[in-house]
């Protein structure tokens, strides 16, 4: 779907909600809105998980370097002077 189709779909949903609000009693409409909000929250969680998912680099391995780590062998100097 392109942006205009997505906007049209959202507008259709909003118009439908307004029509339902006029047809339902307030308590039933609150339950309907509650269930819709659960679905929206679920969609947001999926979107956040996808946004934060780490994508492995094809050129690097799956090892995550520690901040400040160097690529050489560990130093034998432990900060003690002889």
PDB file of N, CA, C and O in Angstrom:
ATOM      1  N   UNK A   1       0.833  -1.180   0.000  1.00  0.00           N
ATOM      2  CA  UNK A   1       0.000   0.000   0.000  1.00  0.00           C
ATOM      3  C   UNK A   1       0.881   1.248   0.000  1.00  0.00           C
ATOM      4  O   UNK A   1       1.868   1.299   0.720  1.00  0.00           O
ATOM      5  N   UNK A   2       0.477   2.238  -0.749  1.00  0.00           N
ATOM      6  CA  UNK A   2       1.203   3.505  -0.703  1.00  0.00           C
ATOM      7  C   UNK A   2       0.626   4.383   0.410  1.00  0.00           C
ATOM      8  O   UNK A   2      -0.338   4.009   1.078  1.00  0.00           O
ATOM      9  N   UNK A   3       1.237   5.536   0.612  1.00  0.00           N
ATOM     10  CA  UNK A   3       0.838   6.424   1.703  1.00  0.00           C
ATOM     11  C   UNK A   3      -0.633   6.852   1.602  1.00  0.00           C
ATOM     12  O   UNK A   3      -1.334   6.911   2.607  1.00  0.00           O
ATOM     13  N   UNK A   4      -1.098   7.160   0.409  1.00  0.00           N
ATOM     14  CA  UNK A   4      -2.491   7.591   0.246  1.00  0.00           C
ATOM     15  C   UNK A   4      -3.467   6.475   0.581  1.00  0.00           C
ATOM     16  O   UNK A   4      -4.503   6.709   1.204  1.00  0.00           O
ATOM     17  N   UNK A   5      -3.140   5.249   0.197  1.00  0.00           N
ATOM     18  CA  UNK A   5      -4.008   4.113   0.528  1.00  0.00           C
ATOM     19  C   UNK A   5      -4.026   3.862   2.029  1.00  0.00           C
ATOM     20  O   UNK A   5      -5.073   3.542   2.598  1.00  0.00           O
ATOM     21  N   UNK A   6      -2.879   4.001   2.672  1.00  0.00           N
ATOM     22  CA  UNK A   6      -2.824   3.822   4.127  1.00  0.00           C
ATOM     23  C   UNK A   6      -3.649   4.891   4.832  1.00  0.00           C
ATOM     24  O   UNK A   6      -4.406   4.591   5.761  1.00  0.00           O
ATOM     25  N   UNK A   7      -3.514   6.139   4.392  1.00  0.00           N
ATOM     26  CA  UNK A   7      -4.307   7.221   4.989  1.00  0.00           C
ATOM     27  C   UNK A   7      -5.801   6.988   4.773  1.00  0.00           C
ATOM     28  O   UNK A   7      -6.610   7.236   5.674  1.00  0.00           O
ATOM     29  N   UNK A   8      -6.179   6.506   3.587  1.00  0.00           N
ATOM     30  CA  UNK A   8      -7.592   6.238   3.306  1.00  0.00           C
ATOM     31  C   UNK A   8      -8.118   5.114   4.197  1.00  0.00           C
ATOM     32  O   UNK A   8      -9.262   5.175   4.680  1.00  0.00           O
ATOM     33  N   UNK A   9      -7.299   4.102   4.446  1.00  0.00           N
ATOM     34  CA  UNK A   9      -7.713   3.001   5.314  1.00  0.00           C
ATOM     35  C   UNK A   9      -7.922   3.487   6.754  1.00  0.00           C
ATOM     36  O   UNK A   9      -8.888   3.098   7.414  1.00  0.00           O
ATOM     37  N   UNK A  10      -7.022   4.352   7.223  1.00  0.00           N
ATOM     38  CA  UNK A  10      -7.175   4.903   8.576  1.00  0.00           C
ATOM     39  C   UNK A  10      -8.440   5.744   8.662  1.00  0.00           C
ATOM     40  O   UNK A  10      -9.201   5.651   9.636  1.00  0.00           O
ATOM     41  N   UNK A  11      -8.691   6.556   7.640  1.00  0.00           N
ATOM     42  CA  UNK A  11      -9.898   7.391   7.630  1.00  0.00           C
ATOM     43  C   UNK A  11     -11.152   6.522   7.650  1.00  0.00           C
ATOM     44  O   UNK A  11     -12.122   6.843   8.348  1.00  0.00           O
ATOM     45  N   UNK A  12     -11.140   5.413   6.941  1.00  0.00           N
ATOM     46  CA  UNK A  12     -12.289   4.504   6.920  1.00  0.00           C
ATOM     47  C   UNK A  12     -12.543   3.910   8.304  1.00  0.00           C
ATOM     48  O   UNK A  12     -13.692   3.800   8.751  1.00  0.00           O
ATOM     49  N   UNK A  13     -11.475   3.573   8.998  1.00  0.00           N
ATOM     50  CA  UNK A  13     -11.608   3.032  10.352  1.00  0.00           C
ATOM     51  C   UNK A  13     -12.192   4.091  11.291  1.00  0.00           C
ATOM     52  O   UNK A  13     -13.089   3.795  12.091  1.00  0.00           O
ATOM     53  N   UNK A  14     -11.706   5.315  11.192  1.00  0.00           N
ATOM     54  CA  UNK A  14     -12.190   6.387  12.065  1.00  0.00           C
ATOM     55  C   UNK A  14     -13.668   6.658  11.804  1.00  0.00           C
ATOM     56  O   UNK A  14     -14.466   6.802  12.743  1.00  0.00           O
ATOM     57  N   UNK A  15     -14.070   6.705  10.533  1.00  0.00           N
ATOM     58  CA  UNK A  15     -15.485   6.918  10.200  1.00  0.00           C
ATOM     59  C   UNK A  15     -16.326   5.781  10.762  1.00  0.00           C
ATOM     60  O   UNK A  15     -17.394   6.004  11.344  1.00  0.00           O
ATOM     61  N   UNK A  16     -15.840   4.547  10.643  1.00  0.00           N
ATOM     62  CA  UNK A  16     -16.560   3.406  11.197  1.00  0.00           C
ATOM     63  C   UNK A  16     -16.714   3.498  12.701  1.00  0.00           C
ATOM     64  O   UNK A  16     -17.771   3.187  13.254  1.00  0.00           O
ATOM     65  N   UNK A  17     -15.665   3.945  13.388  1.00  0.00           N
ATOM     66  CA  UNK A  17     -15.748   4.101  14.847  1.00  0.00           C
ATOM     67  C   UNK A  17     -16.776   5.155  15.242  1.00  0.00           C
ATOM     68  O   UNK A  17     -17.522   4.972  16.209  1.00  0.00           O
ATOM     69  N   UNK A  18     -16.830   6.237  14.498  1.00  0.00           N
ATOM     70  CA  UNK A  18     -17.817   7.279  14.799  1.00  0.00           C
ATOM     71  C   UNK A  18     -19.231   6.739  14.600  1.00  0.00           C
ATOM     72  O   UNK A  18     -20.129   6.987  15.423  1.00  0.00           O
ATOM     73  N   UNK A  19     -19.439   5.972  13.547  1.00  0.00           N
ATOM     74  CA  UNK A  19     -20.763   5.394  13.308  1.00  0.00           C
ATOM     75  C   UNK A  19     -21.136   4.409  14.408  1.00  0.00           C
ATOM     76  O   UNK A  19     -22.280   4.402  14.886  1.00  0.00           O
ATOM     77  N   UNK A  20     -20.191   3.600  14.831  1.00  0.00           N
ATOM     78  CA  UNK A  20     -20.450   2.636  15.902  1.00  0.00           C
ATOM     79  C   UNK A  20     -20.722   3.351  17.214  1.00  0.00           C
ATOM     80  O   UNK A  20     -21.593   2.953  17.989  1.00  0.00           O
ATOM     81  N   UNK A  21     -19.990   4.435  17.476  1.00  0.00           N
ATOM     82  CA  UNK A  21     -20.208   5.197  18.717  1.00  0.00           C
ATOM     83  C   UNK A  21     -21.643   5.695  18.797  1.00  0.00           C
ATOM     84  O   UNK A  21     -22.259   5.673  19.859  1.00  0.00           O
ATOM     85  N   UNK A  22     -22.178   6.099  17.692  1.00  0.00           N
ATOM     86  CA  UNK A  22     -23.556   6.594  17.680  1.00  0.00           C
ATOM     87  C   UNK A  22     -24.571   5.463  17.850  1.00  0.00           C
ATOM     88  O   UNK A  22     -25.677   5.698  18.326  1.00  0.00           O
ATOM     89  N   UNK A  23     -24.192   4.249  17.469  1.00  0.00           N
ATOM     90  CA  UNK A  23     -25.134   3.126  17.509  1.00  0.00           C
ATOM     91  C   UNK A  23     -25.086   2.352  18.822  1.00  0.00           C
ATOM     92  O   UNK A  23     -26.078   1.746  19.222  1.00  0.00           O
ATOM     93  N   UNK A  24     -23.948   2.355  19.499  1.00  0.00           N
ATOM     94  CA  UNK A  24     -23.794   1.565  20.721  1.00  0.00           C
ATOM     95  C   UNK A  24     -24.044   2.402  21.969  1.00  0.00           C
ATOM     96  O   UNK A  24     -23.862   3.611  21.970  1.00  0.00           O
ATOM     97  N   UNK A  25     -24.413   1.692  23.023  1.00  0.00           N
ATOM     98  CA  UNK A  25     -24.507   2.363  24.321  1.00  0.00           C
ATOM     99  C   UNK A  25     -23.084   2.639  24.816  1.00  0.00           C
ATOM    100  O   UNK A  25     -22.134   1.986  24.375  1.00  0.00           O
ATOM    101  N   UNK A  26     -22.918   3.613  25.717  1.00  0.00           N
ATOM    102  CA  UNK A  26     -21.567   4.008  26.152  1.00  0.00           C
ATOM    103  C   UNK A  26     -20.721   2.858  26.720  1.00  0.00           C
ATOM    104  O   UNK A  26     -19.525   2.776  26.433  1.00  0.00           O
ATOM    105  N   UNK A  27     -21.323   1.982  27.504  1.00  0.00           N
ATOM    106  CA  UNK A  27     -20.542   0.885  28.103  1.00  0.00           C
ATOM    107  C   UNK A  27     -20.003  -0.061  27.026  1.00  0.00           C
ATOM    108  O   UNK A  27     -18.831  -0.451  27.056  1.00  0.00           O
ATOM    109  N   UNK A  28     -20.843  -0.425  26.078  1.00  0.00           N
ATOM    110  CA  UNK A  28     -20.400  -1.317  24.998  1.00  0.00           C
ATOM    111  C   UNK A  28     -19.313  -0.660  24.162  1.00  0.00           C
ATOM    112  O   UNK A  28     -18.352  -1.309  23.741  1.00  0.00           O
ATOM    113  N   UNK A  29     -19.466   0.634  23.913  1.00  0.00           N
ATOM    114  CA  UNK A  29     -18.461   1.346  23.125  1.00  0.00           C
ATOM    115  C   UNK A  29     -17.126   1.397  23.864  1.00  0.00           C
ATOM    116  O   UNK A  29     -16.070   1.240  23.256  1.00  0.00           O
ATOM    117  N   UNK A  30     -17.156   1.585  25.189  1.00  0.00           N
ATOM    118  CA  UNK A  30     -15.915   1.574  25.976  1.00  0.00           C
ATOM    119  C   UNK A  30     -15.215   0.231  25.863  1.00  0.00           C
ATOM    120  O   UNK A  30     -13.992   0.171  25.744  1.00  0.00           O
ATOM    121  N   UNK A  31     -15.973  -0.873  25.902  1.00  0.00           N
ATOM    122  CA  UNK A  31     -15.368  -2.199  25.744  1.00  0.00           C
ATOM    123  C   UNK A  31     -14.752  -2.347  24.362  1.00  0.00           C
ATOM    124  O   UNK A  31     -13.659  -2.891  24.213  1.00  0.00           O
ATOM    125  N   UNK A  32     -15.451  -1.849  23.346  1.00  0.00           N
ATOM    126  CA  UNK A  32     -14.926  -1.916  21.986  1.00  0.00           C
ATOM    127  C   UNK A  32     -13.625  -1.126  21.877  1.00  0.00           C
ATOM    128  O   UNK A  32     -12.627  -1.623  21.342  1.00  0.00           O
ATOM    129  N   UNK A  33     -13.619   0.076  22.395  1.00  0.00           N
ATOM    130  CA  UNK A  33     -12.409   0.914  22.355  1.00  0.00           C
ATOM    131  C   UNK A  33     -11.272   0.245  23.129  1.00  0.00           C
ATOM    132  O   UNK A  33     -10.120   0.263  22.699  1.00  0.00           O
ATOM    133  N   UNK A  34     -11.591  -0.364  24.256  1.00  0.00           N
ATOM    134  CA  UNK A  34     -10.571  -1.067  25.034  1.00  0.00           C
ATOM    135  C   UNK A  34      -9.922  -2.191  24.245  1.00  0.00           C
ATOM    136  O   UNK A  34      -8.702  -2.345  24.248  1.00  0.00           O
ATOM    137  N   UNK A  35     -10.737  -2.966  23.538  1.00  0.00           N
ATOM    138  CA  UNK A  35     -10.172  -4.067  22.749  1.00  0.00           C
ATOM    139  C   UNK A  35      -9.357  -3.542  21.570  1.00  0.00           C
ATOM    140  O   UNK A  35      -8.331  -4.127  21.206  1.00  0.00           O
ATOM    141  N   UNK A  36      -9.781  -2.431  20.989  1.00  0.00           N
ATOM    142  CA  UNK A  36      -9.011  -1.826  19.898  1.00  0.00           C
ATOM    143  C   UNK A  36      -7.662  -1.331  20.424  1.00  0.00           C
ATOM    144  O   UNK A  36      -6.623  -1.521  19.775  1.00  0.00           O
ATOM    145  N   UNK A  37      -7.659  -0.718  21.588  1.00  0.00           N
ATOM    146  CA  UNK A  37      -6.411  -0.222  22.162  1.00  0.00           C
ATOM    147  C   UNK A  37      -5.441  -1.360  22.476  1.00  0.00           C
ATOM    148  O   UNK A  37      -4.228  -1.200  22.338  1.00  0.00           O
ATOM    149  N   UNK A  38      -5.974  -2.518  22.885  1.00  0.00           N
ATOM    150  CA  UNK A  38      -5.110  -3.682  23.121  1.00  0.00           C
ATOM    151  C   UNK A  38      -4.404  -4.066  21.824  1.00  0.00           C
ATOM    152  O   UNK A  38      -3.197  -4.329  21.814  1.00  0.00           O
ATOM    153  N   UNK A  39      -5.130  -4.075  20.729  1.00  0.00           N
ATOM    154  CA  UNK A  39      -4.539  -4.427  19.433  1.00  0.00           C
ATOM    155  C   UNK A  39      -3.516  -3.385  18.987  1.00  0.00           C
ATOM    156  O   UNK A  39      -2.468  -3.726  18.443  1.00  0.00           O
ATOM    157  N   UNK A  40      -3.802  -2.123  19.226  1.00  0.00           N
ATOM    158  CA  UNK A  40      -2.852  -1.067  18.870  1.00  0.00           C
ATOM    159  C   UNK A  40      -1.573  -1.210  19.700  1.00  0.00           C
ATOM    160  O   UNK A  40      -0.465  -1.114  19.164  1.00  0.00           O
ATOM    161  N   UNK A  41      -1.716  -1.459  20.993  1.00  0.00           N
ATOM    162  CA  UNK A  41      -0.541  -1.655  21.858  1.00  0.00           C
ATOM    163  C   UNK A  41       0.289  -2.844  21.382  1.00  0.00           C
ATOM    164  O   UNK A  41       1.524  -2.789  21.379  1.00  0.00           O
ATOM    165  N   UNK A  42      -0.384  -3.919  20.987  1.00  0.00           N
ATOM    166  CA  UNK A  42       0.316  -5.104  20.485  1.00  0.00           C
ATOM    167  C   UNK A  42       1.114  -4.761  19.227  1.00  0.00           C
ATOM    168  O   UNK A  42       2.265  -5.156  19.069  1.00  0.00           O
ATOM    169  N   UNK A  43       0.497  -4.005  18.333  1.00  0.00           N
ATOM    170  CA  UNK A  43       1.186  -3.586  17.111  1.00  0.00           C
ATOM    171  C   UNK A  43       2.385  -2.703  17.402  1.00  0.00           C
ATOM    172  O   UNK A  43       3.433  -2.836  16.754  1.00  0.00           O
ATOM    173  N   UNK A  44       2.251  -1.815  18.378  1.00  0.00           N
ATOM    174  CA  UNK A  44       3.373  -0.962  18.753  1.00  0.00           C
ATOM    175  C   UNK A  44       4.520  -1.772  19.348  1.00  0.00           C
ATOM    176  O   UNK A  44       5.689  -1.494  19.082  1.00  0.00           O
ATOM    177  N   UNK A  45       4.200  -2.783  20.149  1.00  0.00           N
ATOM    178  CA  UNK A  45       5.247  -3.643  20.712  1.00  0.00           C
ATOM    179  C   UNK A  45       5.999  -4.381  19.619  1.00  0.00           C
ATOM    180  O   UNK A  45       7.226  -4.476  19.651  1.00  0.00           O
ATOM    181  N   UNK A  46       5.272  -4.904  18.632  1.00  0.00           N
ATOM    182  CA  UNK A  46       5.915  -5.592  17.501  1.00  0.00           C
ATOM    183  C   UNK A  46       6.821  -4.625  16.753  1.00  0.00           C
ATOM    184  O   UNK A  46       7.953  -4.961  16.395  1.00  0.00           O
ATOM    185  N   UNK A  47       6.333  -3.413  16.507  1.00  0.00           N
ATOM    186  CA  UNK A  47       7.132  -2.416  15.795  1.00  0.00           C
ATOM    187  C   UNK A  47       8.400  -2.068  16.567  1.00  0.00           C
ATOM    188  O   UNK A  47       9.485  -1.957  15.980  1.00  0.00           O
ATOM    189  N   UNK A  48       8.286  -1.907  17.888  1.00  0.00           N
ATOM    190  CA  UNK A  48       9.465  -1.593  18.701  1.00  0.00           C
ATOM    191  C   UNK A  48      10.468  -2.744  18.711  1.00  0.00           C
ATOM    192  O   UNK A  48      11.671  -2.521  18.636  1.00  0.00           O
ATOM    193  N   UNK A  49       9.965  -3.970  18.795  1.00  0.00           N
ATOM    194  CA  UNK A  49      10.867  -5.131  18.771  1.00  0.00           C
ATOM    195  C   UNK A  49      11.621  -5.192  17.457  1.00  0.00           C
ATOM    196  O   UNK A  49      12.820  -5.466  17.431  1.00  0.00           O
ATOM    197  N   UNK A  50      10.929  -4.946  16.368  1.00  0.00           N
ATOM    198  CA  UNK A  50      11.592  -4.961  15.059  1.00  0.00           C
ATOM    199  C   UNK A  50      12.615  -3.840  14.948  1.00  0.00           C
ATOM    200  O   UNK A  50      13.672  -4.013  14.356  1.00  0.00           O
ATOM    201  N   UNK A  51      12.306  -2.688  15.505  1.00  0.00           N
ATOM    202  CA  UNK A  51      13.223  -1.550  15.428  1.00  0.00           C
ATOM    203  C   UNK A  51      14.488  -1.795  16.245  1.00  0.00           C
ATOM    204  O   UNK A  51      15.563  -1.330  15.877  1.00  0.00           O
ATOM    205  N   UNK A  52      14.372  -2.523  17.347  1.00  0.00           N
ATOM    206  CA  UNK A  52      15.514  -2.749  18.225  1.00  0.00           C
ATOM    207  C   UNK A  52      16.226  -4.070  17.979  1.00  0.00           C
ATOM    208  O   UNK A  52      17.232  -4.342  18.640  1.00  0.00           O
ATOM    209  N   UNK A  53      15.709  -4.856  17.079  1.00  0.00           N
ATOM    210  CA  UNK A  53      16.335  -6.149  16.802  1.00  0.00           C
ATOM    211  C   UNK A  53      17.705  -5.910  16.172  1.00  0.00           C
ATOM    212  O   UNK A  53      17.857  -5.129  15.260  1.00  0.00           O
ATOM    213  N   UNK A  54      18.705  -6.575  16.693  1.00  0.00           N
ATOM    214  CA  UNK A  54      20.054  -6.423  16.171  1.00  0.00           C
ATOM    215  C   UNK A  54      20.195  -7.243  14.906  1.00  0.00           C
ATOM    216  O   UNK A  54      19.909  -8.422  14.880  1.00  0.00           O
ATOM    217  N   UNK A  55      20.675  -6.591  13.862  1.00  0.00           N
ATOM    218  CA  UNK A  55      20.900  -7.282  12.596  1.00  0.00           C
ATOM    219  C   UNK A  55      22.390  -7.630  12.504  1.00  0.00           C
ATOM    220  O   UNK A  55      23.237  -6.752  12.566  1.00  0.00           O
ATOM    221  N   UNK A  56      22.707  -8.911  12.347  1.00  0.00           N
ATOM    222  CA  UNK A  56      24.119  -9.292  12.270  1.00  0.00           C
ATOM    223  C   UNK A  56      24.750  -8.768  10.979  1.00  0.00           C
ATOM    224  O   UNK A  56      24.108  -8.706   9.945  1.00  0.00           O
ATOM    225  N   UNK A  57      25.994  -8.377  11.092  1.00  0.00           N
ATOM    226  CA  UNK A  57      26.729  -7.884   9.939  1.00  0.00           C
ATOM    227  C   UNK A  57      27.297  -9.071   9.166  1.00  0.00           C
ATOM    228  O   UNK A  57      27.876  -9.983   9.759  1.00  0.00           O
ATOM    229  N   UNK A  58      27.160  -9.077   7.830  1.00  0.00           N
ATOM    230  CA  UNK A  58      27.702 -10.203   7.059  1.00  0.00           C
ATOM    231  C   UNK A  58      29.229 -10.221   7.063  1.00  0.00           C
ATOM    232  O   UNK A  58      29.832 -11.259   6.825  1.00  0.00           O
ATOM    233  N   UNK A  59      29.884  -9.083   7.332  1.00  0.00           N
ATOM    234  CA  UNK A  59      31.340  -9.043   7.319  1.00  0.00           C
ATOM    235  C   UNK A  59      31.941  -9.312   8.679  1.00  0.00           C
ATOM    236  O   UNK A  59      33.102  -9.643   8.775  1.00  0.00           O
ATOM    237  N   UNK A  60      31.186  -9.154   9.715  1.00  0.00           N
ATOM    238  CA  UNK A  60      31.678  -9.392  11.067  1.00  0.00           C
ATOM    239  C   UNK A  60      31.014 -10.638  11.632  1.00  0.00           C
ATOM    240  O   UNK A  60      29.973 -11.062  11.158  1.00  0.00           O
ATOM    241  N   UNK A  61      31.585 -11.179  12.649  1.00  0.00           N
ATOM    242  CA  UNK A  61      30.998 -12.345  13.299  1.00  0.00           C
ATOM    243  C   UNK A  61      29.839 -11.938  14.178  1.00  0.00           C
ATOM    244  O   UNK A  61      29.303 -10.837  14.083  1.00  0.00           O
ATOM    245  N   UNK A  62      29.456 -12.821  15.050  1.00  0.00           N
ATOM    246  CA  UNK A  62      28.350 -12.528  15.955  1.00  0.00           C
ATOM    247  C   UNK A  62      28.835 -12.135  17.348  1.00  0.00           C
ATOM    248  O   UNK A  62      28.101 -12.200  18.305  1.00  0.00           O
ATOM    249  N   UNK A  63      30.101 -11.713  17.450  1.00  0.00           N
ATOM    250  CA  UNK A  63      30.668 -11.296  18.720  1.00  0.00           C
ATOM    251  C   UNK A  63      30.491  -9.792  18.863  1.00  0.00           C
ATOM    252  O   UNK A  63      30.800  -9.029  17.960  1.00  0.00           O
ATOM    253  N   UNK A  64      29.985  -9.379  19.982  1.00  0.00           N
ATOM    254  CA  UNK A  64      29.791  -7.955  20.252  1.00  0.00           C
ATOM    255  C   UNK A  64      30.979  -7.467  21.065  1.00  0.00           C
ATOM    256  O   UNK A  64      31.216  -7.961  22.171  1.00  0.00           O
ATOM    257  N   UNK A  65      31.757  -6.509  20.542  1.00  0.00           N
ATOM    258  CA  UNK A  65      32.924  -6.025  21.298  1.00  0.00           C
ATOM    259  C   UNK A  65      32.505  -5.168  22.481  1.00  0.00           C
ATOM    260  O   UNK A  65      31.492  -4.483  22.427  1.00  0.00           O
ATOM    261  N   UNK A  66      33.293  -5.241  23.541  1.00  0.00           N
ATOM    262  CA  UNK A  66      33.041  -4.401  24.706  1.00  0.00           C
ATOM    263  C   UNK A  66      33.584  -3.015  24.424  1.00  0.00           C
ATOM    264  O   UNK A  66      34.572  -2.867  23.708  1.00  0.00           O
ATOM    265  N   UNK A  67      32.962  -1.994  24.983  1.00  0.00           N
ATOM    266  CA  UNK A  67      33.477  -0.633  24.774  1.00  0.00           C
ATOM    267  C   UNK A  67      34.908  -0.515  25.272  1.00  0.00           C
ATOM    268  O   UNK A  67      35.251  -1.007  26.343  1.00  0.00           O
ATOM    269  N   UNK A  68      35.780   0.093  24.475  1.00  0.00           N
ATOM    270  CA  UNK A  68      37.168   0.307  24.863  1.00  0.00           C
ATOM    271  C   UNK A  68      38.065  -0.894  24.643  1.00  0.00           C
ATOM    272  O   UNK A  68      39.253  -0.830  24.910  1.00  0.00           O
ATOM    273  N   UNK A  69      37.504  -2.000  24.151  1.00  0.00           N
ATOM    274  CA  UNK A  69      38.310  -3.191  23.925  1.00  0.00           C
ATOM    275  C   UNK A  69      39.211  -2.981  22.711  1.00  0.00           C
ATOM    276  O   UNK A  69      38.839  -2.337  21.746  1.00  0.00           O
ATOM    277  N   UNK A  70      40.427  -3.526  22.768  1.00  0.00           N
ATOM    278  CA  UNK A  70      41.347  -3.443  21.638  1.00  0.00           C
ATOM    279  C   UNK A  70      41.454  -4.797  20.994  1.00  0.00           C
ATOM    280  O   UNK A  70      41.108  -5.821  21.576  1.00  0.00           O
ATOM    281  N   UNK A  71      41.974  -4.813  19.777  1.00  0.00           N
ATOM    282  CA  UNK A  71      42.029  -6.055  19.011  1.00  0.00           C
ATOM    283  C   UNK A  71      43.252  -6.896  19.325  1.00  0.00           C
ATOM    284  O   UNK A  71      43.379  -7.997  18.825  1.00  0.00           O
ATOM    285  N   UNK A  72      44.198  -6.415  20.118  1.00  0.00           N
ATOM    286  CA  UNK A  72      45.425  -7.154  20.391  1.00  0.00           C
ATOM    287  C   UNK A  72      45.278  -8.129  21.540  1.00  0.00           C
ATOM    288  O   UNK A  72      44.239  -8.223  22.175  1.00  0.00           O
ATOM    289  N   UNK A  73      46.375  -8.864  21.825  1.00  0.00           N
ATOM    290  CA  UNK A  73      46.333  -9.789  22.960  1.00  0.00           C
ATOM    291  C   UNK A  73      46.267  -9.003  24.269  1.00  0.00           C
ATOM    292  O   UNK A  73      46.641  -7.827  24.318  1.00  0.00           O
ATOM    293  N   UNK A  74      45.807  -9.636  25.322  1.00  0.00           N
ATOM    294  CA  UNK A  74      45.711  -8.914  26.598  1.00  0.00           C
ATOM    295  C   UNK A  74      47.089  -8.481  27.079  1.00  0.00           C
ATOM    296  O   UNK A  74      48.086  -9.156  26.887  1.00  0.00           O
ATOM    297  N   UNK A  75      47.147  -7.349  27.718  1.00  0.00           N
ATOM    298  CA  UNK A  75      48.387  -6.789  28.225  1.00  0.00           C
ATOM    299  C   UNK A  75      48.861  -7.587  29.437  1.00  0.00           C
ATOM    300  O   UNK A  75      48.067  -8.012  30.263  1.00  0.00           O
ATOM    301  N   UNK A  76      50.197  -7.750  29.511  1.00  0.00           N
ATOM    302  CA  UNK A  76      50.779  -8.423  30.675  1.00  0.00           C
ATOM    303  C   UNK A  76      51.103  -7.431  31.787  1.00  0.00           C
ATOM    304  O   UNK A  76      51.456  -7.810  32.874  1.00  0.00           O
ATOM    305  N   UNK A  77      50.949  -6.147  31.468  1.00  0.00           N
ATOM    306  CA  UNK A  77      51.211  -5.095  32.449  1.00  0.00           C
ATOM    307  C   UNK A  77      49.981  -4.936  33.318  1.00  0.00           C
ATOM    308  O   UNK A  77      48.919  -4.590  32.840  1.00  0.00           O
ATOM    309  N   UNK A  78      50.097  -5.192  34.581  1.00  0.00           N
ATOM    310  CA  UNK A  78      48.966  -5.098  35.502  1.00  0.00           C
ATOM    311  C   UNK A  78      49.028  -3.824  36.341  1.00  0.00           C
ATOM    312  O   UNK A  78      48.415  -3.745  37.392  1.00  0.00           O
ATOM    313  N   UNK A  79      49.797  -2.839  35.876  1.00  0.00           N
ATOM    314  CA  UNK A  79      49.887  -1.583  36.579  1.00  0.00           C
ATOM    315  C   UNK A  79      50.827  -1.618  37.777  1.00  0.00           C
ATOM    316  O   UNK A  79      50.865  -0.706  38.571  1.00  0.00           O
ATOM    317  N   UNK A  80      51.617  -2.683  37.903  1.00  0.00           N
ATOM    318  CA  UNK A  80      52.560  -2.807  39.021  1.00  0.00           C
ATOM    319  C   UNK A  80      53.952  -2.585  38.492  1.00  0.00           C
ATOM    320  O   UNK A  80      54.388  -3.261  37.544  1.00  0.00           O
ATOM    321  N   UNK A  81      54.668  -1.633  39.069  1.00  0.00           N
ATOM    322  CA  UNK A  81      56.036  -1.378  38.629  1.00  0.00           C
ATOM    323  C   UNK A  81      56.977  -2.300  39.374  1.00  0.00           C
ATOM    324  O   UNK A  81      56.820  -2.535  40.573  1.00  0.00           O
ATOM    325  N   UNK A  82      58.005  -2.821  38.662  1.00  0.00           N
ATOM    326  CA  UNK A  82      58.962  -3.730  39.329  1.00  0.00           C
ATOM    327  C   UNK A  82      59.867  -3.040  40.295  1.00  0.00           C
ATOM    328  O   UNK A  82      60.075  -1.923  40.361  1.00  0.00           O
TER     329      UNK A  82
END
